[in-house]
Amino acid sequence: MNTFGHLLRVTTFGESHGPAIGCVVDGCPPGIAIAAEDFAADLARRATGRTRHTSARHEADAVEILSGVYEGRTTGTPVALLVRNTDARSRDYDRIAAQFRPGHADYTYWHKYGIRDPRGGGRSSARETTMRVAAAVIAKKWLRDKHGVTVRGHMAQIGDIVPAAHDWSAVESNPFFWPCESQVPALETYMDALRKSGDSVGARVTVVADGVPPGWGEPVYGKLDAELAAAMMSINAVKGVEVGDGFASVAQAGSVHRDEATRAGFLSNHAGGILGGISSGQQVVVSVAFKPTSSLRLPARGMDVDGNEVEIVTTGRHDPCVGIRATPICEAMLALVLMDQALRHRAQCGDVGDVTPLVPPQA
Amino acid sequence: MNTFGHLLRVTTFGESHGPAIGCVVDGCPPGIAIAAEDFAADLARRATGRTRHTSARHEADAVEILSGVYEGRTTGTPVALLVRNTDARSRDYDRIAAQFRPGHADYTYWHKYGIRDPRGGGRSSARETTMRVAAAVIAKKWLRDKHGVTVRGHMAQIGDIVPAAHDWSAVESNPFFWPCESQVPALETYMDALRKSGDSVGARVTVVADGVPPGWGEPVYGKLDAELAAAMMSINAVKGVEVGDGFASVAQAGSVHRDEATRAGFLSNHAGGILGGISSGQQVVVSVAFKPTSSLRLPARGMDVDGNEVEIVTTGRHDPCVGIRATPICEAMLALVLMDQALRHRAQCGDVGDVTPLVPPQA
Amino acid sequence: MNTFGHLLRVTTFGESHGPAIGCVVDGCPPGIAIAAEDFAADLARRATGRTRHTSARHEADAVEILSGVYEGRTTGTPVALLVRNTDARSRDYDRIAAQFRPGHADYTYWHKYGIRDPRGGGRSSARETTMRVAAAVIAKKWLRDKHGVTVRGHMAQIGDIVPAAHDWSAVESNPFFWPCESQVPALETYMDALRKSGDSVGARVTVVADGVPPGWGEPVYGKLDAELAAAMMSINAVKGVEVGDGFASVAQAGSVHRDEATRAGFLSNHAGGILGGISSGQQVVVSVAFKPTSSLRLPARGMDVDGNEVEIVTTGRHDPCVGIRATPICEAMLALVLMDQALRHRAQCGDVGDVTPLVPPQA
Amino acid sequence: MNTFGHLLRVTTFGESHGPAIGCVVDGCPPGIAIAAEDFAADLARRATGRTRHTSARHEADAVEILSGVYEGRTTGTPVALLVRNTDARSRDYDRIAAQFRPGHADYTYWHKYGIRDPRGGGRSSARETTMRVAAAVIAKKWLRDKHGVTVRGHMAQIGDIVPAAHDWSAVESNPFFWPCESQVPALETYMDALRKSGDSVGARVTVVADGVPPGWGEPVYGKLDAELAAAMMSINAVKGVEVGDGFASVAQAGSVHRDEATRAGFLSNHAGGILGGISSGQQVVVSVAFKPTSSLRLPARGMDVDGNEVEIVTTGRHDPCVGIRATPICEAMLALVLMDQALRHRAQCGDVGDVTPLVPPQA
């Protein structure tokens, strides 16, 4: 189950401190222009080591295209991408190889497989998400060029701090993907204090897709929102997913929640752009909850592999808030799900004639 | 995409007002004792027409076993279950056949397929969930008999009302699956007023599984929590899914969230029983947000299939709170996901020796 | 694994002597005109009891459409088809319930599942193929109406008798799907003698598809011919599959086998219309070997479930040559594979511009 | 569709003259001992350039393990294997980049994708099979160590030459995998003459598995023989697949074909070890037809991409009989199918108690 998607299928491999990580993107339409340098921007947005607010590990994240591209264009055969690990420090993990770090997959992998690669979390490390972001570079490009669909995201909460304003133009100019420029200094101070304390905090990320036409998605078990939920929940440290108003819908009246429509457009978007599992032509909106990092230098009570109680201290390089780098990862999963659904829609419903939306895209 | 699961595969079919609904449960282990009457209890828990707080439609929900069972036991071949629709009133829908009800799949199905069955919502009706509950009767039985795993659930919020206490023994003795007996009269009053007003409200349902051993689930894209998120989000009207503390994790400190462990057991369960996508041996906890019903007799602004603005009033039989009947449906999806993962775990890791949990199941 | 196909997915269920057999056809494009009576012709071609040369079992094979069709057209939701079994005589099988008939699945099902439905072979009966033929009625219709692709077949060998001539117009006017009218009386005599002897014989069936455009199929593991091979081999009693010249290619020279091409068309079709797993625009040609029926009234040495050696005599109603009714079944599998591949091709390569074949379809 | 298998899933990537080829083997049970040098023997058996009877291309075929193995054992996470291409001579293909070689996938890829990598056949080259053989090294090891199942094969026909005797010990000591030592000099002479003539010839390969217990396989669409047929037909140049007696069954009487059984074992194995899609405990026997190589220096009539008729001469390095190196490839596909089915069997039927075969494995 290291493969994601139905028609656009992404298979990732690799451990945090192994020789390399990589992916195979199968099912790509032919003719998409792709070069090794196209991956740099999004990988840098996801990377550690760029600011003091993330882990100090500094990976080159150089992508080698091994197959599926000929003279700069995809050929329809599988695109394989490879990234060598260059800054792995496995000795950091010697001490905890026989311990189960609380809140980590150490314990569950050990019980499942009877064996585990303890170096940097092995396969359970967020290092794997590098390849999701790489694969999604292709998906984002196709969505934009073929359908005019754009995918973007921002941080929507850190700890109990929420944005005071929403300004897309601010998002990419601070290390937090924060949509309110004036709060950034306070956030820096907050994160500095947190890092100093040795503790960590959770985060909420919101990603949206604009330009999605009505009709993408499948009823019942292949619902667009169901696949988005799985895609987001498959990201490390995610504990919750919302579409549109999400849990706020619980306390809403139906007369408020149902999005009325006029010739000028929908009057609201409580649904987050999805009805009955199919896109409505409105903005697709997904929010994701990230738990606080579990790897702390603050000691915790835990167990070792021999069943002894031990005090566990984690001294490797870690993010005080994993959610900070999560925006491009959530965008990636959104893009991959949308492209897969777009291909499936074309397969089944390619003959359905008029696709001009009766209600104009988001008012 | 009307099939759910990898090794235990449930395919459902049928429309709300068609002749029948049904499912095929493929991949069942042989030897499970199943009789037609085994389905009655859970189908009744999900059914409408049993109290004044749900839709007045009254279906017999009689299950016919068409295949896969011989002399009272599953044979390993596909189990097909059939339920005839007996109380469909399609004339209720004549007026809205050419209109798109706000908050409904009418508009998105029409754009996707260019054709739709308007009778009772057709395939997008919650009637489909009947067969999920039926299929899960087999899964619940296997989980309990083979692994001692039990699945149960309760309502955790209606509108802005939350339980004042948590008493499992209260849940099955009121029409709301509410875990606090003393609040039930107030809830009845609340629902009566809501019904009279013509409006609707959302709900939150929590389901749990006890006895899940450590090791079920798969890393990366087949994570237990990822599949639970998809399973829950695939239920009609769901807008959010949480595992463990869910969105509350955002504001937590890592030193609080990470569940420390001792020889006596885990000291907390913020994770909801899943780490790295794999069960930890703790109680698996999933919460689900249901939006308020969109079918209201209160008029709304909307469109018809010719692009005209129209006032839309829905007069069929509807639930004022779809979440009320959702508890058995969420339980069903939890049971189906768990059984599928249990079979997959056995396939890959059937040789892994000692499976005695190092940390005892939930303290 | 009772589901076949990737985008057009057919799930079948039902046992030979259970209450019913049925199928769910998922992924159908919307708008295909389908009525219950459309299934009659092909089901009759496959049915037993129509001539003395097949089993005497006489099933009505009346198809009920349970879902997925509204006002005579597919809606894009799953089409469920149901056929009640009306002429099951389970008492015929009482004696052999504890025995393993040689050449049958009795022994392997028993070892696999530890339990089996012995009535008429249960799930392993060719009765299951009824639903393949039914499902393919939809596929044949879509292929013809949308792409001008026609699928047909004929018997190509019975025992050691091969057709003396090839005349498509003869095929449907004799009970053997035999393409040479003048041999039919001799075949009738041959089959009468065979039936009287109590023995059985094998058969070879050839099916072809005309009008398949170049480009259907997928390289490597989803090759058109690989999926055809699986589809044919999944039919009961099949022991071999050939594409184009098949095993005759072994003794051919490359200079003969490779199909040269000119502006007027290909000069030969040794390849059977498939190169590199993808259709070439030539006629797709597949041949299938059916073993002789194993159910004979001639006694055989075998085992019972207690490990005793027993003499086994099978007295139910059986075909002396299962291949006789196999032509519509092979056609069905060819049609289902082609439609599935056509949908997949549209998904991935829907943007590839010019599809006019450089070499005209079969010269 | 570059992924093969259900629970043991092999995804391959790479073109003949691209930088590398590779595969990801997902679903491996944990704990299998694997080292880079384990791949050498089977890769050498498949490689070109070892004798004058195969293509002169000489690849190092050095396997790098990128993931999924820790301290010499599989961890249950995906095993990625990489092989760099070291002897690609793309200039050989400049001339034919705009031509469609007869009998090749050039024409069909071009129509499907509108673009193709012409260097050495790109993805359609048999170079891809290197990674199947590599992946199957793991499967063969697991089958042998865990179940005592062994997989082997031999050439069964070249052109119209068939083995005069069957001696397994001869197979690995000649370049043709030929089971009769005394015929080898004549074969060498035959191949030398063929090579000199510029023509090519087909071949038939037979592979067998010993020790397969009864019960592996799944009824209906996941039949063991159906998956073997797909697996073999997915190999480049394959035109036919037989299980057991295959097409010879057509002319057999049922009283001959059905394999009778006694306490001492089965009296024959016409079925090739599979009944109803499930293994019977007998030797599994599969035969595969390879067409003659289409790449010849003998001129042929063909087309170019502009629709002109051209004379096509292929001057790259090619095998005069692709079947010569096919034995390890067919073994690989047999091993991969068997391991996948073994895992699936354990998933569904892991509780079925007694698995001692009633009939002893092959008499």
mmCIF file with all atom_site columns, N, CA and C in Angstrom, chain D residues 154-200:
data_model
loop_
_atom_site.group_PDB
_atom_site.id
_atom_site.type_symbol
_atom_site.label_atom_id
_atom_site.label_alt_id
_atom_site.label_comp_id
_atom_site.label_asym_id
_atom_site.label_entity_id
_atom_site.label_seq_id
_atom_site.pdbx_PDB_ins_code
_atom_site.Cartn_x
_atom_site.Cartn_y
_atom_site.Cartn_z
_atom_site.occupancy
_atom_site.B_iso_or_equiv
_atom_site.pdbx_formal_charge
_atom_site.auth_seq_id
_atom_site.auth_comp_id
_atom_site.auth_asym_id
_atom_site.auth_atom_id
_atom_site.pdbx_PDB_model_num
ATOM 1   N N  . HIS D 1 154 ? 12.461 -24.712 -18.767 1.00 0.00 ? 154 HIS D N  1
ATOM 2   C CA . HIS D 1 154 ? 13.366 -25.104 -19.847 1.00 0.00 ? 154 HIS D CA 1
ATOM 3   C C  . HIS D 1 154 ? 12.744 -24.736 -21.186 1.00 0.00 ? 154 HIS D C  1
ATOM 4   N N  . MET D 1 155 ? 13.565 -24.715 -22.207 1.00 0.00 ? 155 MET D N  1
ATOM 5   C CA . MET D 1 155 ? 13.091 -24.514 -23.563 1.00 0.00 ? 155 MET D CA 1
ATOM 6   C C  . MET D 1 155 ? 12.426 -25.814 -24.022 1.00 0.00 ? 155 MET D C  1
ATOM 7   N N  . ALA D 1 156 ? 11.293 -25.705 -24.681 1.00 0.00 ? 156 ALA D N  1
ATOM 8   C CA . ALA D 1 156 ? 10.581 -26.908 -25.109 1.00 0.00 ? 156 ALA D CA 1
ATOM 9   C C  . ALA D 1 156 ? 10.468 -27.006 -26.627 1.00 0.00 ? 156 ALA D C  1
ATOM 10  N N  . GLN D 1 157 ? 10.868 -25.977 -27.326 1.00 0.00 ? 157 GLN D N  1
ATOM 11  C CA . GLN D 1 157 ? 10.853 -26.012 -28.790 1.00 0.00 ? 157 GLN D CA 1
ATOM 12  C C  . GLN D 1 157 ? 11.582 -24.759 -29.298 1.00 0.00 ? 157 GLN D C  1
ATOM 13  N N  . ILE D 1 158 ? 12.404 -24.932 -30.334 1.00 0.00 ? 158 ILE D N  1
ATOM 14  C CA . ILE D 1 158 ? 12.963 -23.787 -31.079 1.00 0.00 ? 158 ILE D CA 1
ATOM 15  C C  . ILE D 1 158 ? 12.646 -24.051 -32.538 1.00 0.00 ? 158 ILE D C  1
ATOM 16  N N  . GLY D 1 159 ? 11.967 -23.144 -33.196 1.00 0.00 ? 159 GLY D N  1
ATOM 17  C CA . GLY D 1 159 ? 11.544 -23.420 -34.567 1.00 0.00 ? 159 GLY D CA 1
ATOM 18  C C  . GLY D 1 159 ? 10.737 -24.705 -34.551 1.00 0.00 ? 159 GLY D C  1
ATOM 19  N N  . ASP D 1 160 ? 11.127 -25.681 -35.346 1.00 0.00 ? 160 ASP D N  1
ATOM 20  C CA . ASP D 1 160 ? 10.393 -26.955 -35.265 1.00 0.00 ? 160 ASP D CA 1
ATOM 21  C C  . ASP D 1 160 ? 11.197 -28.055 -34.598 1.00 0.00 ? 160 ASP D C  1
ATOM 22  N N  . ILE D 1 161 ? 12.224 -27.681 -33.879 1.00 0.00 ? 161 ILE D N  1
ATOM 23  C CA . ILE D 1 161 ? 13.020 -28.662 -33.136 1.00 0.00 ? 161 ILE D CA 1
ATOM 24  C C  . ILE D 1 161 ? 12.444 -28.846 -31.735 1.00 0.00 ? 161 ILE D C  1
ATOM 25  N N  . VAL D 1 162 ? 12.194 -30.082 -31.360 1.00 0.00 ? 162 VAL D N  1
ATOM 26  C CA . VAL D 1 162 ? 11.701 -30.357 -30.004 1.00 0.00 ? 162 VAL D CA 1
ATOM 27  C C  . VAL D 1 162 ? 12.711 -31.257 -29.289 1.00 0.00 ? 162 VAL D C  1
ATOM 28  N N  . PRO D 1 163 ? 12.727 -31.211 -27.975 1.00 0.00 ? 163 PRO D N  1
ATOM 29  C CA . PRO D 1 163 ? 13.692 -32.022 -27.228 1.00 0.00 ? 163 PRO D CA 1
ATOM 30  C C  . PRO D 1 163 ? 13.501 -33.515 -27.503 1.00 0.00 ? 163 PRO D C  1
ATOM 31  N N  . ALA D 1 164 ? 14.604 -34.215 -27.679 1.00 0.00 ? 164 ALA D N  1
ATOM 32  C CA . ALA D 1 164 ? 14.547 -35.657 -27.895 1.00 0.00 ? 164 ALA D CA 1
ATOM 33  C C  . ALA D 1 164 ? 14.422 -36.404 -26.574 1.00 0.00 ? 164 ALA D C  1
ATOM 34  N N  . ALA D 1 165 ? 14.787 -35.715 -25.506 1.00 0.00 ? 165 ALA D N  1
ATOM 35  C CA . ALA D 1 165 ? 14.693 -36.337 -24.182 1.00 0.00 ? 165 ALA D CA 1
ATOM 36  C C  . ALA D 1 165 ? 14.484 -35.230 -23.161 1.00 0.00 ? 165 ALA D C  1
ATOM 37  N N  . HIS D 1 166 ? 14.110 -35.609 -21.948 1.00 0.00 ? 166 HIS D N  1
ATOM 38  C CA . HIS D 1 166 ? 13.911 -34.577 -20.934 1.00 0.00 ? 166 HIS D CA 1
ATOM 39  C C  . HIS D 1 166 ? 14.792 -34.841 -19.722 1.00 0.00 ? 166 HIS D C  1
ATOM 40  N N  . ASP D 1 167 ? 15.826 -34.043 -19.592 1.00 0.00 ? 167 ASP D N  1
ATOM 41  C CA . ASP D 1 167 ? 16.778 -34.220 -18.499 1.00 0.00 ? 167 ASP D CA 1
ATOM 42  C C  . ASP D 1 167 ? 17.001 -32.869 -17.817 1.00 0.00 ? 167 ASP D C  1
ATOM 43  N N  . TRP D 1 168 ? 16.405 -32.704 -16.637 1.00 0.00 ? 168 TRP D N  1
ATOM 44  C CA . TRP D 1 168 ? 16.532 -31.411 -15.944 1.00 0.00 ? 168 TRP D CA 1
ATOM 45  C C  . TRP D 1 168 ? 17.992 -31.017 -15.726 1.00 0.00 ? 168 TRP D C  1
ATOM 46  N N  . SER D 1 169 ? 18.841 -32.021 -15.528 1.00 0.00 ? 169 SER D N  1
ATOM 47  C CA . SER D 1 169 ? 20.234 -31.676 -15.200 1.00 0.00 ? 169 SER D CA 1
ATOM 48  C C  . SER D 1 169 ? 20.972 -31.053 -16.384 1.00 0.00 ? 169 SER D C  1
ATOM 49  N N  . ALA D 1 170 ? 20.428 -31.218 -17.584 1.00 0.00 ? 170 ALA D N  1
ATOM 50  C CA . ALA D 1 170 ? 21.080 -30.627 -18.761 1.00 0.00 ? 170 ALA D CA 1
ATOM 51  C C  . ALA D 1 170 ? 20.758 -29.154 -18.934 1.00 0.00 ? 170 ALA D C  1
ATOM 52  N N  . VAL D 1 171 ? 19.646 -28.748 -18.396 1.00 0.00 ? 171 VAL D N  1
ATOM 53  C CA . VAL D 1 171 ? 19.072 -27.443 -18.743 1.00 0.00 ? 171 VAL D CA 1
ATOM 54  C C  . VAL D 1 171 ? 20.022 -26.271 -18.510 1.00 0.00 ? 171 VAL D C  1
ATOM 55  N N  . GLU D 1 172 ? 20.705 -26.279 -17.377 1.00 0.00 ? 172 GLU D N  1
ATOM 56  C CA . GLU D 1 172 ? 21.513 -25.116 -17.028 1.00 0.00 ? 172 GLU D CA 1
ATOM 57  C C  . GLU D 1 172 ? 22.930 -25.169 -17.600 1.00 0.00 ? 172 GLU D C  1
ATOM 58  N N  . SER D 1 173 ? 23.215 -26.214 -18.328 1.00 0.00 ? 173 SER D N  1
ATOM 59  C CA . SER D 1 173 ? 24.590 -26.336 -18.824 1.00 0.00 ? 173 SER D CA 1
ATOM 60  C C  . SER D 1 173 ? 24.727 -26.030 -20.311 1.00 0.00 ? 173 SER D C  1
ATOM 61  N N  . ASN D 1 174 ? 23.717 -25.476 -20.912 1.00 0.00 ? 174 ASN D N  1
ATOM 62  C CA . ASN D 1 174 ? 23.841 -25.037 -22.305 1.00 0.00 ? 174 ASN D CA 1
ATOM 63  C C  . ASN D 1 174 ? 23.139 -23.694 -22.452 1.00 0.00 ? 174 ASN D C  1
ATOM 64  N N  . PRO D 1 175 ? 23.491 -22.936 -23.490 1.00 0.00 ? 175 PRO D N  1
ATOM 65  C CA . PRO D 1 175 ? 22.972 -21.565 -23.586 1.00 0.00 ? 175 PRO D CA 1
ATOM 66  C C  . PRO D 1 175 ? 21.503 -21.485 -23.968 1.00 0.00 ? 175 PRO D C  1
ATOM 67  N N  . PHE D 1 176 ? 20.863 -22.662 -24.215 1.00 0.00 ? 176 PHE D N  1
ATOM 68  C CA . PHE D 1 176 ? 19.479 -22.648 -24.705 1.00 0.00 ? 176 PHE D CA 1
ATOM 69  C C  . PHE D 1 176 ? 18.469 -23.120 -23.659 1.00 0.00 ? 176 PHE D C  1
ATOM 70  N N  . PHE D 1 177 ? 18.920 -23.427 -22.467 1.00 0.00 ? 177 PHE D N  1
ATOM 71  C CA . PHE D 1 177 ? 18.042 -24.029 -21.446 1.00 0.00 ? 177 PHE D CA 1
ATOM 72  C C  . PHE D 1 177 ? 17.388 -25.293 -22.026 1.00 0.00 ? 177 PHE D C  1
ATOM 73  N N  . TRP D 1 178 ? 18.177 -26.038 -22.777 1.00 0.00 ? 178 TRP D N  1
ATOM 74  C CA . TRP D 1 178 ? 17.643 -27.179 -23.510 1.00 0.00 ? 178 TRP D CA 1
ATOM 75  C C  . TRP D 1 178 ? 17.778 -28.455 -22.677 1.00 0.00 ? 178 TRP D C  1
ATOM 76  N N  . PRO D 1 179 ? 16.726 -29.234 -22.572 1.00 0.00 ? 179 PRO D N  1
ATOM 77  C CA . PRO D 1 179 ? 16.749 -30.371 -21.631 1.00 0.00 ? 179 PRO D CA 1
ATOM 78  C C  . PRO D 1 179 ? 17.336 -31.648 -22.231 1.00 0.00 ? 179 PRO D C  1
ATOM 79  N N  . CYS D 1 180 ? 18.006 -31.544 -23.384 1.00 0.00 ? 180 CYS D N  1
ATOM 80  C CA . CYS D 1 180 ? 18.608 -32.758 -23.964 1.00 0.00 ? 180 CYS D CA 1
ATOM 81  C C  . CYS D 1 180 ? 20.008 -32.411 -24.457 1.00 0.00 ? 180 CYS D C  1
ATOM 82  N N  . GLU D 1 181 ? 21.002 -32.836 -23.712 1.00 0.00 ? 181 GLU D N  1
ATOM 83  C CA . GLU D 1 181 ? 22.389 -32.449 -23.974 1.00 0.00 ? 181 GLU D CA 1
ATOM 84  C C  . GLU D 1 181 ? 22.844 -32.810 -25.380 1.00 0.00 ? 181 GLU D C  1
ATOM 85  N N  . SER D 1 182 ? 22.431 -33.982 -25.844 1.00 0.00 ? 182 SER D N  1
ATOM 86  C CA . SER D 1 182 ? 22.962 -34.469 -27.124 1.00 0.00 ? 182 SER D CA 1
ATOM 87  C C  . SER D 1 182 ? 22.509 -33.619 -28.308 1.00 0.00 ? 182 SER D C  1
ATOM 88  N N  . GLN D 1 183 ? 21.454 -32.847 -28.147 1.00 0.00 ? 183 GLN D N  1
ATOM 89  C CA . GLN D 1 183 ? 20.988 -32.021 -29.256 1.00 0.00 ? 183 GLN D CA 1
ATOM 90  C C  . GLN D 1 183 ? 21.678 -30.656 -29.307 1.00 0.00 ? 183 GLN D C  1
ATOM 91  N N  . VAL D 1 184 ? 22.433 -30.335 -28.270 1.00 0.00 ? 184 VAL D N  1
ATOM 92  C CA . VAL D 1 184 ? 22.969 -28.982 -28.182 1.00 0.00 ? 184 VAL D CA 1
ATOM 93  C C  . VAL D 1 184 ? 23.875 -28.614 -29.361 1.00 0.00 ? 184 VAL D C  1
ATOM 94  N N  . PRO D 1 185 ? 24.814 -29.504 -29.783 1.00 0.00 ? 185 PRO D N  1
ATOM 95  C CA . PRO D 1 185 ? 25.643 -29.133 -30.933 1.00 0.00 ? 185 PRO D CA 1
ATOM 96  C C  . PRO D 1 185 ? 24.796 -28.813 -32.174 1.00 0.00 ? 185 PRO D C  1
ATOM 97  N N  . ALA D 1 186 ? 23.781 -29.598 -32.433 1.00 0.00 ? 186 ALA D N  1
ATOM 98  C CA . ALA D 1 186 ? 22.922 -29.336 -33.579 1.00 0.00 ? 186 ALA D CA 1
ATOM 99  C C  . ALA D 1 186 ? 22.203 -27.986 -33.433 1.00 0.00 ? 186 ALA D C  1
ATOM 100 N N  . LEU D 1 187 ? 21.812 -27.680 -32.216 1.00 0.00 ? 187 LEU D N  1
ATOM 101 C CA . LEU D 1 187 ? 21.162 -26.385 -31.976 1.00 0.00 ? 187 LEU D CA 1
ATOM 102 C C  . LEU D 1 187 ? 22.124 -25.237 -32.237 1.00 0.00 ? 187 LEU D C  1
ATOM 103 N N  . GLU D 1 188 ? 23.354 -25.428 -31.807 1.00 0.00 ? 188 GLU D N  1
ATOM 104 C CA . GLU D 1 188 ? 24.350 -24.380 -32.038 1.00 0.00 ? 188 GLU D CA 1
ATOM 105 C C  . GLU D 1 188 ? 24.514 -24.138 -33.533 1.00 0.00 ? 188 GLU D C  1
ATOM 106 N N  . THR D 1 189 ? 24.621 -25.205 -34.285 1.00 0.00 ? 189 THR D N  1
ATOM 107 C CA . THR D 1 189 ? 24.744 -25.102 -35.734 1.00 0.00 ? 189 THR D CA 1
ATOM 108 C C  . THR D 1 189 ? 23.519 -24.408 -36.334 1.00 0.00 ? 189 THR D C  1
ATOM 109 N N  . TYR D 1 190 ? 22.360 -24.815 -35.846 1.00 0.00 ? 190 TYR D N  1
ATOM 110 C CA . TYR D 1 190 ? 21.101 -24.232 -36.324 1.00 0.00 ? 190 TYR D CA 1
ATOM 111 C C  . TYR D 1 190 ? 21.068 -22.725 -36.055 1.00 0.00 ? 190 TYR D C  1
ATOM 112 N N  . MET D 1 191 ? 21.430 -22.340 -34.872 1.00 0.00 ? 191 MET D N  1
ATOM 113 C CA . MET D 1 191 ? 21.394 -20.924 -34.502 1.00 0.00 ? 191 MET D CA 1
ATOM 114 C C  . MET D 1 191 ? 22.448 -20.125 -35.269 1.00 0.00 ? 191 MET D C  1
ATOM 115 N N  . ASP D 1 192 ? 23.614 -20.730 -35.463 1.00 0.00 ? 192 ASP D N  1
ATOM 116 C CA . ASP D 1 192 ? 24.657 -20.040 -36.241 1.00 0.00 ? 192 ASP D CA 1
ATOM 117 C C  . ASP D 1 192 ? 24.164 -19.758 -37.657 1.00 0.00 ? 192 ASP D C  1
ATOM 118 N N  . ALA D 1 193 ? 23.538 -20.742 -38.259 1.00 0.00 ? 193 ALA D N  1
ATOM 119 C CA . ALA D 1 193 ? 23.015 -20.579 -39.619 1.00 0.00 ? 193 ALA D CA 1
ATOM 120 C C  . ALA D 1 193 ? 21.913 -19.522 -39.649 1.00 0.00 ? 193 ALA D C  1
ATOM 121 N N  . LEU D 1 194 ? 21.066 -19.557 -38.643 1.00 0.00 ? 194 LEU D N  1
ATOM 122 C CA . LEU D 1 194 ? 19.960 -18.595 -38.568 1.00 0.00 ? 194 LEU D CA 1
ATOM 123 C C  . LEU D 1 194 ? 20.519 -17.174 -38.460 1.00 0.00 ? 194 LEU D C  1
ATOM 124 N N  . ARG D 1 195 ? 21.499 -17.010 -37.584 1.00 0.00 ? 195 ARG D N  1
ATOM 125 C CA . ARG D 1 195 ? 22.078 -15.692 -37.369 1.00 0.00 ? 195 ARG D CA 1
ATOM 126 C C  . ARG D 1 195 ? 22.698 -15.170 -38.666 1.00 0.00 ? 195 ARG D C  1
ATOM 127 N N  . LYS D 1 196 ? 23.385 -16.082 -39.357 1.00 0.00 ? 196 LYS D N  1
ATOM 128 C CA . LYS D 1 196 ? 24.019 -15.705 -40.607 1.00 0.00 ? 196 LYS D CA 1
ATOM 129 C C  . LYS D 1 196 ? 22.971 -15.304 -41.645 1.00 0.00 ? 196 LYS D C  1
ATOM 130 N N  . SER D 1 197 ? 21.845 -15.961 -41.628 1.00 0.00 ? 197 SER D N  1
ATOM 131 C CA . SER D 1 197 ? 20.793 -15.684 -42.625 1.00 0.00 ? 197 SER D CA 1
ATOM 132 C C  . SER D 1 197 ? 20.109 -14.346 -42.384 1.00 0.00 ? 197 SER D C  1
ATOM 133 N N  . GLY D 1 198 ? 20.277 -13.827 -41.165 1.00 0.00 ? 198 GLY D N  1
ATOM 134 C CA . GLY D 1 198 ? 19.618 -12.569 -40.845 1.00 0.00 ? 198 GLY D CA 1
ATOM 135 C C  . GLY D 1 198 ? 18.176 -12.741 -40.406 1.00 0.00 ? 198 GLY D C  1
ATOM 136 N N  . ASP D 1 199 ? 17.738 -13.966 -40.331 1.00 0.00 ? 199 ASP D N  1
ATOM 137 C CA . ASP D 1 199 ? 16.338 -14.201 -39.957 1.00 0.00 ? 199 ASP D CA 1
ATOM 138 C C  . ASP D 1 199 ? 16.254 -14.600 -38.476 1.00 0.00 ? 199 ASP D C  1
ATOM 139 N N  . SER D 1 200 ? 15.073 -14.901 -38.003 1.00 0.00 ? 200 SER D N  1
ATOM 140 C CA . SER D 1 200 ? 14.885 -15.268 -36.597 1.00 0.00 ? 200 SER D CA 1
ATOM 141 C C  . SER D 1 200 ? 13.849 -16.380 -36.515 1.00 0.00 ? 200 SER D C  1
#
